[in-house]
């Protein structure tokens, strides 16, 4: 063995000294010897249910090299045997080619949008649910469709007090109730980022619908008894690490890519037995909880749909899109009755219908403006004598773009601006307010009295409007928020835009929820008071970007994050 150099001897000595020093310090047991309590283990994230995977079958036959496919020819074969071998080879080649073409056609069909009616079997991804799960979903639908549950609307005079201290009393009472909420269930309801959510009004259940980035509609029965599914090693996760409730995933919009993100979810305000979903695939679909059938009810010509809203009557719908337009759609008359009005030269991110005065709409736009519109004036534009209702497609009409093949009449931006500057159009836009940066959302409260908006200028703004001023003059005398709450809205590219969502329950003091970049759920009153800031650092480590509240039970909220994991907050 070669003798070690002086450097190597010194290195070995240093290693020995360091090892002896560490053994003397005995750092491993130092915390216990000082009497310090051990650090509690951090809760593990909930683990989604892993079901046995079905055997994967290649849709397209794999290609092989000519060398591997080369046959070994018998040198002693007769001419008859050679002809038979060549005929069989030609037959195999034709069959392989036919299989390849059929598989490619099937793959192309799978990528195309689905515009026809889809039943529950088609909506469920292959291999996701078995017959028992599908039957459980149908039973869940049946449980919430026994009785109609129309949307309840408050009055503009509700929760208006002469004394300021009365508002403080209501806020304190609400704070006492909501500050006790905690996490009662967690689950990975959707496979991708949550974009939208809606809470079903059934009081006996916590049935929440989440829409994700790839067109998937996740349905979560958060209080249902979960199935005890063992993993590949036969182990069942502890209750704290197991998913809560039961969920089902339906591919409501197709293809399953970011082009089909679910931008908005709304329940039918008449009976809550249908779910309307809007998607980046430029379509709106209605899923019936009674028949379990999904049907397309509206499509736009390659214009991204951002949001929808319906008045309490439920017979009409207002649709906002990325080109700065609002479309009025009568559900009773069909798609050909729709009329599209370009009210802005940039994207309108949200539209909200005043529940007490359905002719008043509020919109939020990338132009930084929040605007209040009187739709009675839009009907005046549509019924104007200067523009016939059904002009022939070949006849040019100034400012009116008619596409009879697509359905809706379209009034372009210049036409709307000219109309607003005319005597007939005065009062179409009742008021406007400019934010410091893009206005991402604006919504009416259940009374139709308060408005909340969010903006990229890191603010949440509140308005309270006197109902007596709605029809007293064409324009509001003043329209400035009475409260501006500083709130970090810089979600960036990978998080869903933070939007304030009113609690739809008209029987409780008006308040709204909004996610916080510090991983909490914030609850504010209609006056701008912070009611509660709910968080659980051990169980939540992501921004709860999407929020919604139960329409009937005050102490229940649901949130979703960028990984598809959802949380139910309640008092117990």
mmCIF file with all atom_site columns, N, CA, C and O in Angstrom, residues 428-470:
data_model
loop_
_atom_site.group_PDB
_atom_site.id
_atom_site.type_symbol
_atom_site.label_atom_id
_atom_site.label_alt_id
_atom_site.label_comp_id
_atom_site.label_asym_id
_atom_site.label_entity_id
_atom_site.label_seq_id
_atom_site.pdbx_PDB_ins_code
_atom_site.Cartn_x
_atom_site.Cartn_y
_atom_site.Cartn_z
_atom_site.occupancy
_atom_site.B_iso_or_equiv
_atom_site.pdbx_formal_charge
_atom_site.auth_seq_id
_atom_site.auth_comp_id
_atom_site.auth_asym_id
_atom_site.auth_atom_id
_atom_site.pdbx_PDB_model_num
ATOM 1   N N  . UNK A 1 428 ? -77.906 55.611 -21.153 1.00 0.00 ? 428 UNK A N  1
ATOM 2   C CA . UNK A 1 428 ? -77.510 54.208 -21.330 1.00 0.00 ? 428 UNK A CA 1
ATOM 3   C C  . UNK A 1 428 ? -76.432 53.851 -20.314 1.00 0.00 ? 428 UNK A C  1
ATOM 4   O O  . UNK A 1 428 ? -76.523 52.830 -19.632 1.00 0.00 ? 428 UNK A O  1
ATOM 5   N N  . UNK A 1 429 ? -75.395 54.695 -20.207 1.00 0.00 ? 429 UNK A N  1
ATOM 6   C CA . UNK A 1 429 ? -74.392 54.510 -19.163 1.00 0.00 ? 429 UNK A CA 1
ATOM 7   C C  . UNK A 1 429 ? -74.716 55.475 -18.032 1.00 0.00 ? 429 UNK A C  1
ATOM 8   O O  . UNK A 1 429 ? -74.533 56.686 -18.160 1.00 0.00 ? 429 UNK A O  1
ATOM 9   N N  . UNK A 1 430 ? -75.210 54.943 -16.928 1.00 0.00 ? 430 UNK A N  1
ATOM 10  C CA . UNK A 1 430 ? -75.675 55.778 -15.831 1.00 0.00 ? 430 UNK A CA 1
ATOM 11  C C  . UNK A 1 430 ? -74.525 56.336 -15.012 1.00 0.00 ? 430 UNK A C  1
ATOM 12  O O  . UNK A 1 430 ? -74.631 57.429 -14.440 1.00 0.00 ? 430 UNK A O  1
ATOM 13  N N  . UNK A 1 431 ? -73.418 55.586 -14.916 1.00 0.00 ? 431 UNK A N  1
ATOM 14  C CA . UNK A 1 431 ? -72.282 56.033 -14.106 1.00 0.00 ? 431 UNK A CA 1
ATOM 15  C C  . UNK A 1 431 ? -71.053 55.215 -14.470 1.00 0.00 ? 431 UNK A C  1
ATOM 16  O O  . UNK A 1 431 ? -71.156 54.128 -15.046 1.00 0.00 ? 431 UNK A O  1
ATOM 17  N N  . UNK A 1 432 ? -69.878 55.768 -14.118 1.00 0.00 ? 432 UNK A N  1
ATOM 18  C CA . UNK A 1 432 ? -68.628 55.053 -14.326 1.00 0.00 ? 432 UNK A CA 1
ATOM 19  C C  . UNK A 1 432 ? -67.605 55.503 -13.295 1.00 0.00 ? 432 UNK A C  1
ATOM 20  O O  . UNK A 1 432 ? -67.690 56.611 -12.751 1.00 0.00 ? 432 UNK A O  1
ATOM 21  N N  . UNK A 1 433 ? -66.640 54.627 -13.031 1.00 0.00 ? 433 UNK A N  1
ATOM 22  C CA . UNK A 1 433 ? -65.540 54.932 -12.113 1.00 0.00 ? 433 UNK A CA 1
ATOM 23  C C  . UNK A 1 433 ? -64.276 54.287 -12.648 1.00 0.00 ? 433 UNK A C  1
ATOM 24  O O  . UNK A 1 433 ? -64.292 53.109 -13.030 1.00 0.00 ? 433 UNK A O  1
ATOM 25  N N  . UNK A 1 434 ? -63.186 55.037 -12.677 1.00 0.00 ? 434 UNK A N  1
ATOM 26  C CA . UNK A 1 434 ? -61.928 54.534 -13.215 1.00 0.00 ? 434 UNK A CA 1
ATOM 27  C C  . UNK A 1 434 ? -60.995 54.121 -12.083 1.00 0.00 ? 434 UNK A C  1
ATOM 28  O O  . UNK A 1 434 ? -60.671 54.914 -11.199 1.00 0.00 ? 434 UNK A O  1
ATOM 29  N N  . UNK A 1 435 ? -60.557 52.870 -12.109 1.00 0.00 ? 435 UNK A N  1
ATOM 30  C CA . UNK A 1 435 ? -59.587 52.363 -11.149 1.00 0.00 ? 435 UNK A CA 1
ATOM 31  C C  . UNK A 1 435 ? -58.169 52.725 -11.600 1.00 0.00 ? 435 UNK A C  1
ATOM 32  O O  . UNK A 1 435 ? -57.955 53.166 -12.731 1.00 0.00 ? 435 UNK A O  1
ATOM 33  N N  . UNK A 1 436 ? -57.213 52.476 -10.710 1.00 0.00 ? 436 UNK A N  1
ATOM 34  C CA . UNK A 1 436 ? -55.826 52.772 -11.052 1.00 0.00 ? 436 UNK A CA 1
ATOM 35  C C  . UNK A 1 436 ? -55.268 51.826 -12.101 1.00 0.00 ? 436 UNK A C  1
ATOM 36  O O  . UNK A 1 436 ? -54.417 52.202 -12.908 1.00 0.00 ? 436 UNK A O  1
ATOM 37  N N  . UNK A 1 437 ? -55.761 50.596 -12.098 1.00 0.00 ? 437 UNK A N  1
ATOM 38  C CA . UNK A 1 437 ? -55.359 49.593 -13.090 1.00 0.00 ? 437 UNK A CA 1
ATOM 39  C C  . UNK A 1 437 ? -56.600 48.816 -13.505 1.00 0.00 ? 437 UNK A C  1
ATOM 40  O O  . UNK A 1 437 ? -57.714 49.192 -13.154 1.00 0.00 ? 437 UNK A O  1
ATOM 41  N N  . UNK A 1 438 ? -56.400 47.744 -14.248 1.00 0.00 ? 438 UNK A N  1
ATOM 42  C CA . UNK A 1 438 ? -57.523 46.980 -14.784 1.00 0.00 ? 438 UNK A CA 1
ATOM 43  C C  . UNK A 1 438 ? -58.491 46.563 -13.686 1.00 0.00 ? 438 UNK A C  1
ATOM 44  O O  . UNK A 1 438 ? -58.087 46.105 -12.614 1.00 0.00 ? 438 UNK A O  1
ATOM 45  N N  . UNK A 1 439 ? -59.783 46.747 -13.957 1.00 0.00 ? 439 UNK A N  1
ATOM 46  C CA . UNK A 1 439 ? -60.830 46.324 -13.021 1.00 0.00 ? 439 UNK A CA 1
ATOM 47  C C  . UNK A 1 439 ? -61.180 44.876 -13.336 1.00 0.00 ? 439 UNK A C  1
ATOM 48  O O  . UNK A 1 439 ? -61.673 44.567 -14.421 1.00 0.00 ? 439 UNK A O  1
ATOM 49  N N  . UNK A 1 440 ? -60.921 43.958 -12.411 1.00 0.00 ? 440 UNK A N  1
ATOM 50  C CA . UNK A 1 440 ? -61.061 42.523 -12.681 1.00 0.00 ? 440 UNK A CA 1
ATOM 51  C C  . UNK A 1 440 ? -62.457 41.979 -12.415 1.00 0.00 ? 440 UNK A C  1
ATOM 52  O O  . UNK A 1 440 ? -62.850 40.981 -13.013 1.00 0.00 ? 440 UNK A O  1
ATOM 53  N N  . UNK A 1 441 ? -63.229 42.613 -11.524 1.00 0.00 ? 441 UNK A N  1
ATOM 54  C CA . UNK A 1 441 ? -64.585 42.116 -11.256 1.00 0.00 ? 441 UNK A CA 1
ATOM 55  C C  . UNK A 1 441 ? -65.405 43.179 -10.554 1.00 0.00 ? 441 UNK A C  1
ATOM 56  O O  . UNK A 1 441 ? -64.855 44.075 -9.889  1.00 0.00 ? 441 UNK A O  1
ATOM 57  N N  . UNK A 1 442 ? -66.737 43.086 -10.697 1.00 0.00 ? 442 UNK A N  1
ATOM 58  C CA . UNK A 1 442 ? -67.667 43.971 -10.001 1.00 0.00 ? 442 UNK A CA 1
ATOM 59  C C  . UNK A 1 442 ? -69.008 43.260 -9.905  1.00 0.00 ? 442 UNK A C  1
ATOM 60  O O  . UNK A 1 442 ? -69.507 42.741 -10.908 1.00 0.00 ? 442 UNK A O  1
ATOM 61  N N  . UNK A 1 443 ? -69.603 43.237 -8.700  1.00 0.00 ? 443 UNK A N  1
ATOM 62  C CA . UNK A 1 443 ? -70.831 42.480 -8.485  1.00 0.00 ? 443 UNK A CA 1
ATOM 63  C C  . UNK A 1 443 ? -71.776 43.239 -7.554  1.00 0.00 ? 443 UNK A C  1
ATOM 64  O O  . UNK A 1 443 ? -71.351 43.921 -6.613  1.00 0.00 ? 443 UNK A O  1
ATOM 65  N N  . UNK A 1 444 ? -73.097 43.069 -7.826  1.00 0.00 ? 444 UNK A N  1
ATOM 66  C CA . UNK A 1 444 ? -74.138 43.565 -6.935  1.00 0.00 ? 444 UNK A CA 1
ATOM 67  C C  . UNK A 1 444 ? -74.306 42.603 -5.754  1.00 0.00 ? 444 UNK A C  1
ATOM 68  O O  . UNK A 1 444 ? -74.119 41.394 -5.893  1.00 0.00 ? 444 UNK A O  1
ATOM 69  N N  . UNK A 1 445 ? -74.730 43.149 -4.616  1.00 0.00 ? 445 UNK A N  1
ATOM 70  C CA . UNK A 1 445 ? -75.039 42.298 -3.472  1.00 0.00 ? 445 UNK A CA 1
ATOM 71  C C  . UNK A 1 445 ? -76.470 41.766 -3.617  1.00 0.00 ? 445 UNK A C  1
ATOM 72  O O  . UNK A 1 445 ? -77.194 42.164 -4.536  1.00 0.00 ? 445 UNK A O  1
ATOM 73  N N  . UNK A 1 446 ? -76.926 40.843 -2.757  1.00 0.00 ? 446 UNK A N  1
ATOM 74  C CA . UNK A 1 446 ? -78.268 40.245 -2.910  1.00 0.00 ? 446 UNK A CA 1
ATOM 75  C C  . UNK A 1 446 ? -79.419 41.250 -2.804  1.00 0.00 ? 446 UNK A C  1
ATOM 76  O O  . UNK A 1 446 ? -80.526 40.966 -3.256  1.00 0.00 ? 446 UNK A O  1
ATOM 77  N N  . UNK A 1 447 ? -79.162 42.424 -2.220  1.00 0.00 ? 447 UNK A N  1
ATOM 78  C CA . UNK A 1 447 ? -80.214 43.434 -2.110  1.00 0.00 ? 447 UNK A CA 1
ATOM 79  C C  . UNK A 1 447 ? -80.321 44.273 -3.379  1.00 0.00 ? 447 UNK A C  1
ATOM 80  O O  . UNK A 1 447 ? -81.353 44.896 -3.633  1.00 0.00 ? 447 UNK A O  1
ATOM 81  N N  . UNK A 1 448 ? -79.249 44.363 -4.138  1.00 0.00 ? 448 UNK A N  1
ATOM 82  C CA . UNK A 1 448 ? -79.206 45.290 -5.259  1.00 0.00 ? 448 UNK A CA 1
ATOM 83  C C  . UNK A 1 448 ? -78.896 46.704 -4.824  1.00 0.00 ? 448 UNK A C  1
ATOM 84  O O  . UNK A 1 448 ? -79.242 47.668 -5.505  1.00 0.00 ? 448 UNK A O  1
ATOM 85  N N  . UNK A 1 449 ? -78.198 46.835 -3.701  1.00 0.00 ? 449 UNK A N  1
ATOM 86  C CA . UNK A 1 449 ? -77.878 48.166 -3.154  1.00 0.00 ? 449 UNK A CA 1
ATOM 87  C C  . UNK A 1 449 ? -76.379 48.439 -3.139  1.00 0.00 ? 449 UNK A C  1
ATOM 88  O O  . UNK A 1 449 ? -75.950 49.569 -3.368  1.00 0.00 ? 449 UNK A O  1
ATOM 89  N N  . UNK A 1 450 ? -75.573 47.421 -2.856  1.00 0.00 ? 450 UNK A N  1
ATOM 90  C CA . UNK A 1 450 ? -74.121 47.595 -2.737  1.00 0.00 ? 450 UNK A CA 1
ATOM 91  C C  . UNK A 1 450 ? -73.408 46.953 -3.922  1.00 0.00 ? 450 UNK A C  1
ATOM 92  O O  . UNK A 1 450 ? -73.880 45.964 -4.491  1.00 0.00 ? 450 UNK A O  1
ATOM 93  N N  . UNK A 1 451 ? -72.259 47.523 -4.264  1.00 0.00 ? 451 UNK A N  1
ATOM 94  C CA . UNK A 1 451 ? -71.385 46.991 -5.316  1.00 0.00 ? 451 UNK A CA 1
ATOM 95  C C  . UNK A 1 451 ? -69.997 46.821 -4.724  1.00 0.00 ? 451 UNK A C  1
ATOM 96  O O  . UNK A 1 451 ? -69.511 47.685 -3.993  1.00 0.00 ? 451 UNK A O  1
ATOM 97  N N  . UNK A 1 452 ? -69.350 45.706 -5.046  1.00 0.00 ? 452 UNK A N  1
ATOM 98  C CA . UNK A 1 452 ? -67.957 45.498 -4.672  1.00 0.00 ? 452 UNK A CA 1
ATOM 99  C C  . UNK A 1 452 ? -67.166 45.238 -5.937  1.00 0.00 ? 452 UNK A C  1
ATOM 100 O O  . UNK A 1 452 ? -67.608 44.515 -6.833  1.00 0.00 ? 452 UNK A O  1
ATOM 101 N N  . UNK A 1 453 ? -65.988 45.844 -6.027  1.00 0.00 ? 453 UNK A N  1
ATOM 102 C CA . UNK A 1 453 ? -65.115 45.643 -7.190  1.00 0.00 ? 453 UNK A CA 1
ATOM 103 C C  . UNK A 1 453 ? -63.716 45.299 -6.719  1.00 0.00 ? 453 UNK A C  1
ATOM 104 O O  . UNK A 1 453 ? -63.303 45.670 -5.613  1.00 0.00 ? 453 UNK A O  1
ATOM 105 N N  . UNK A 1 454 ? -62.988 44.576 -7.573  1.00 0.00 ? 454 UNK A N  1
ATOM 106 C CA . UNK A 1 454 ? -61.581 44.284 -7.328  1.00 0.00 ? 454 UNK A CA 1
ATOM 107 C C  . UNK A 1 454 ? -60.775 44.794 -8.512  1.00 0.00 ? 454 UNK A C  1
ATOM 108 O O  . UNK A 1 454 ? -61.276 44.850 -9.644  1.00 0.00 ? 454 UNK A O  1
ATOM 109 N N  . UNK A 1 455 ? -59.528 45.167 -8.247  1.00 0.00 ? 455 UNK A N  1
ATOM 110 C CA . UNK A 1 455 ? -58.704 45.748 -9.300  1.00 0.00 ? 455 UNK A CA 1
ATOM 111 C C  . UNK A 1 455 ? -57.249 45.371 -9.085  1.00 0.00 ? 455 UNK A C  1
ATOM 112 O O  . UNK A 1 455 ? -56.820 45.075 -7.968  1.00 0.00 ? 455 UNK A O  1
ATOM 113 N N  . UNK A 1 456 ? -56.490 45.411 -10.192 1.00 0.00 ? 456 UNK A N  1
ATOM 114 C CA . UNK A 1 456 ? -55.060 45.147 -10.118 1.00 0.00 ? 456 UNK A CA 1
ATOM 115 C C  . UNK A 1 456 ? -54.296 46.298 -9.470  1.00 0.00 ? 456 UNK A C  1
ATOM 116 O O  . UNK A 1 456 ? -53.070 46.215 -9.329  1.00 0.00 ? 456 UNK A O  1
ATOM 117 N N  . UNK A 1 457 ? -54.982 47.369 -9.101  1.00 0.00 ? 457 UNK A N  1
ATOM 118 C CA . UNK A 1 457 ? -54.303 48.421 -8.339  1.00 0.00 ? 457 UNK A CA 1
ATOM 119 C C  . UNK A 1 457 ? -54.276 48.088 -6.853  1.00 0.00 ? 457 UNK A C  1
ATOM 120 O O  . UNK A 1 457 ? -54.022 48.961 -6.014  1.00 0.00 ? 457 UNK A O  1
ATOM 121 N N  . UNK A 1 458 ? -54.532 46.798 -6.540  1.00 0.00 ? 458 UNK A N  1
ATOM 122 C CA . UNK A 1 458 ? -54.473 46.282 -5.172  1.00 0.00 ? 458 UNK A CA 1
ATOM 123 C C  . UNK A 1 458 ? -55.511 46.958 -4.272  1.00 0.00 ? 458 UNK A C  1
ATOM 124 O O  . UNK A 1 458 ? -55.197 47.426 -3.161  1.00 0.00 ? 458 UNK A O  1
ATOM 125 N N  . UNK A 1 459 ? -56.739 46.986 -4.754  1.00 0.00 ? 459 UNK A N  1
ATOM 126 C CA . UNK A 1 459 ? -57.801 47.578 -3.953  1.00 0.00 ? 459 UNK A CA 1
ATOM 127 C C  . UNK A 1 459 ? -59.091 46.796 -4.123  1.00 0.00 ? 459 UNK A C  1
ATOM 128 O O  . UNK A 1 459 ? -59.340 46.180 -5.158  1.00 0.00 ? 459 UNK A O  1
ATOM 129 N N  . UNK A 1 460 ? -59.905 46.826 -3.067  1.00 0.00 ? 460 UNK A N  1
ATOM 130 C CA . UNK A 1 460 ? -61.289 46.351 -3.098  1.00 0.00 ? 460 UNK A CA 1
ATOM 131 C C  . UNK A 1 460 ? -62.152 47.559 -2.773  1.00 0.00 ? 460 UNK A C  1
ATOM 132 O O  . UNK A 1 460 ? -61.974 48.193 -1.725  1.00 0.00 ? 460 UNK A O  1
ATOM 133 N N  . UNK A 1 461 ? -63.063 47.908 -3.672  1.00 0.00 ? 461 UNK A N  1
ATOM 134 C CA . UNK A 1 461 ? -63.847 49.134 -3.540  1.00 0.00 ? 461 UNK A CA 1
ATOM 135 C C  . UNK A 1 461 ? -65.317 48.815 -3.298  1.00 0.00 ? 461 UNK A C  1
ATOM 136 O O  . UNK A 1 461 ? -65.841 47.836 -3.848  1.00 0.00 ? 461 UNK A O  1
ATOM 137 N N  . UNK A 1 462 ? -65.967 49.665 -2.501  1.00 0.00 ? 462 UNK A N  1
ATOM 138 C CA . UNK A 1 462 ? -67.362 49.458 -2.134  1.00 0.00 ? 462 UNK A CA 1
ATOM 139 C C  . UNK A 1 462 ? -68.190 50.704 -2.435  1.00 0.00 ? 462 UNK A C  1
ATOM 140 O O  . UNK A 1 462 ? -67.759 51.828 -2.157  1.00 0.00 ? 462 UNK A O  1
ATOM 141 N N  . UNK A 1 463 ? -69.374 50.452 -3.012  1.00 0.00 ? 463 UNK A N  1
ATOM 142 C CA . UNK A 1 463 ? -70.362 51.491 -3.254  1.00 0.00 ? 463 UNK A CA 1
ATOM 143 C C  . UNK A 1 463 ? -71.656 51.114 -2.536  1.00 0.00 ? 463 UNK A C  1
ATOM 144 O O  . UNK A 1 463 ? -71.965 49.932 -2.398  1.00 0.00 ? 463 UNK A O  1
ATOM 145 N N  . UNK A 1 464 ? -72.422 52.124 -2.111  1.00 0.00 ? 464 UNK A N  1
ATOM 146 C CA . UNK A 1 464 ? -73.785 51.913 -1.623  1.00 0.00 ? 464 UNK A CA 1
ATOM 147 C C  . UNK A 1 464 ? -74.669 52.942 -2.310  1.00 0.00 ? 464 UNK A C  1
ATOM 148 O O  . UNK A 1 464 ? -74.423 54.155 -2.204  1.00 0.00 ? 464 UNK A O  1
ATOM 149 N N  . UNK A 1 465 ? -75.680 52.485 -3.046  1.00 0.00 ? 465 UNK A N  1
ATOM 150 C CA . UNK A 1 465 ? -76.501 53.350 -3.884  1.00 0.00 ? 465 UNK A CA 1
ATOM 151 C C  . UNK A 1 465 ? -77.914 53.439 -3.338  1.00 0.00 ? 465 UNK A C  1
ATOM 152 O O  . UNK A 1 465 ? -78.503 52.422 -2.942  1.00 0.00 ? 465 UNK A O  1
ATOM 153 N N  . UNK A 1 466 ? -78.441 54.640 -3.318  1.00 0.00 ? 466 UNK A N  1
ATOM 154 C CA . UNK A 1 466 ? -79.805 54.877 -2.862  1.00 0.00 ? 466 UNK A CA 1
ATOM 155 C C  . UNK A 1 466 ? -80.762 54.488 -3.973  1.00 0.00 ? 466 UNK A C  1
ATOM 156 O O  . UNK A 1 466 ? -80.679 54.986 -5.099  1.00 0.00 ? 466 UNK A O  1
ATOM 157 N N  . UNK A 1 467 ? -81.710 53.612 -3.660  1.00 0.00 ? 467 UNK A N  1
ATOM 158 C CA . UNK A 1 467 ? -82.631 53.128 -4.683  1.00 0.00 ? 467 UNK A CA 1
ATOM 159 C C  . UNK A 1 467 ? -83.469 54.244 -5.278  1.00 0.00 ? 467 UNK A C  1
ATOM 160 O O  . UNK A 1 467 ? -83.903 54.159 -6.430  1.00 0.00 ? 467 UNK A O  1
ATOM 161 N N  . UNK A 1 468 ? -83.691 55.311 -4.521  1.00 0.00 ? 468 UNK A N  1
ATOM 162 C CA . UNK A 1 468 ? -84.521 56.408 -5.025  1.00 0.00 ? 468 UNK A CA 1
ATOM 163 C C  . UNK A 1 468 ? -83.859 57.124 -6.195  1.00 0.00 ? 468 UNK A C  1
ATOM 164 O O  . UNK A 1 468 ? -84.527 57.795 -6.977  1.00 0.00 ? 468 UNK A O  1
ATOM 165 N N  . UNK A 1 469 ? -82.535 56.974 -6.325  1.00 0.00 ? 469 UNK A N  1
ATOM 166 C CA . UNK A 1 469 ? -81.813 57.661 -7.400  1.00 0.00 ? 469 UNK A CA 1
ATOM 167 C C  . UNK A 1 469 ? -81.772 56.853 -8.690  1.00 0.00 ? 469 UNK A C  1
ATOM 168 O O  . UNK A 1 469 ? -81.293 57.354 -9.711  1.00 0.00 ? 469 UNK A O  1
ATOM 169 N N  . UNK A 1 470 ? -82.243 55.609 -8.661  1.00 0.00 ? 470 UNK A N  1
ATOM 170 C CA . UNK A 1 470 ? -82.129 54.761 -9.842  1.00 0.00 ? 470 UNK A CA 1
ATOM 171 C C  . UNK A 1 470 ? -82.834 55.374 -11.046 1.00 0.00 ? 470 UNK A C  1
ATOM 172 O O  . UNK A 1 470 ? -82.327 55.369 -12.152 1.00 0.00 ? 470 UNK A O  1
#
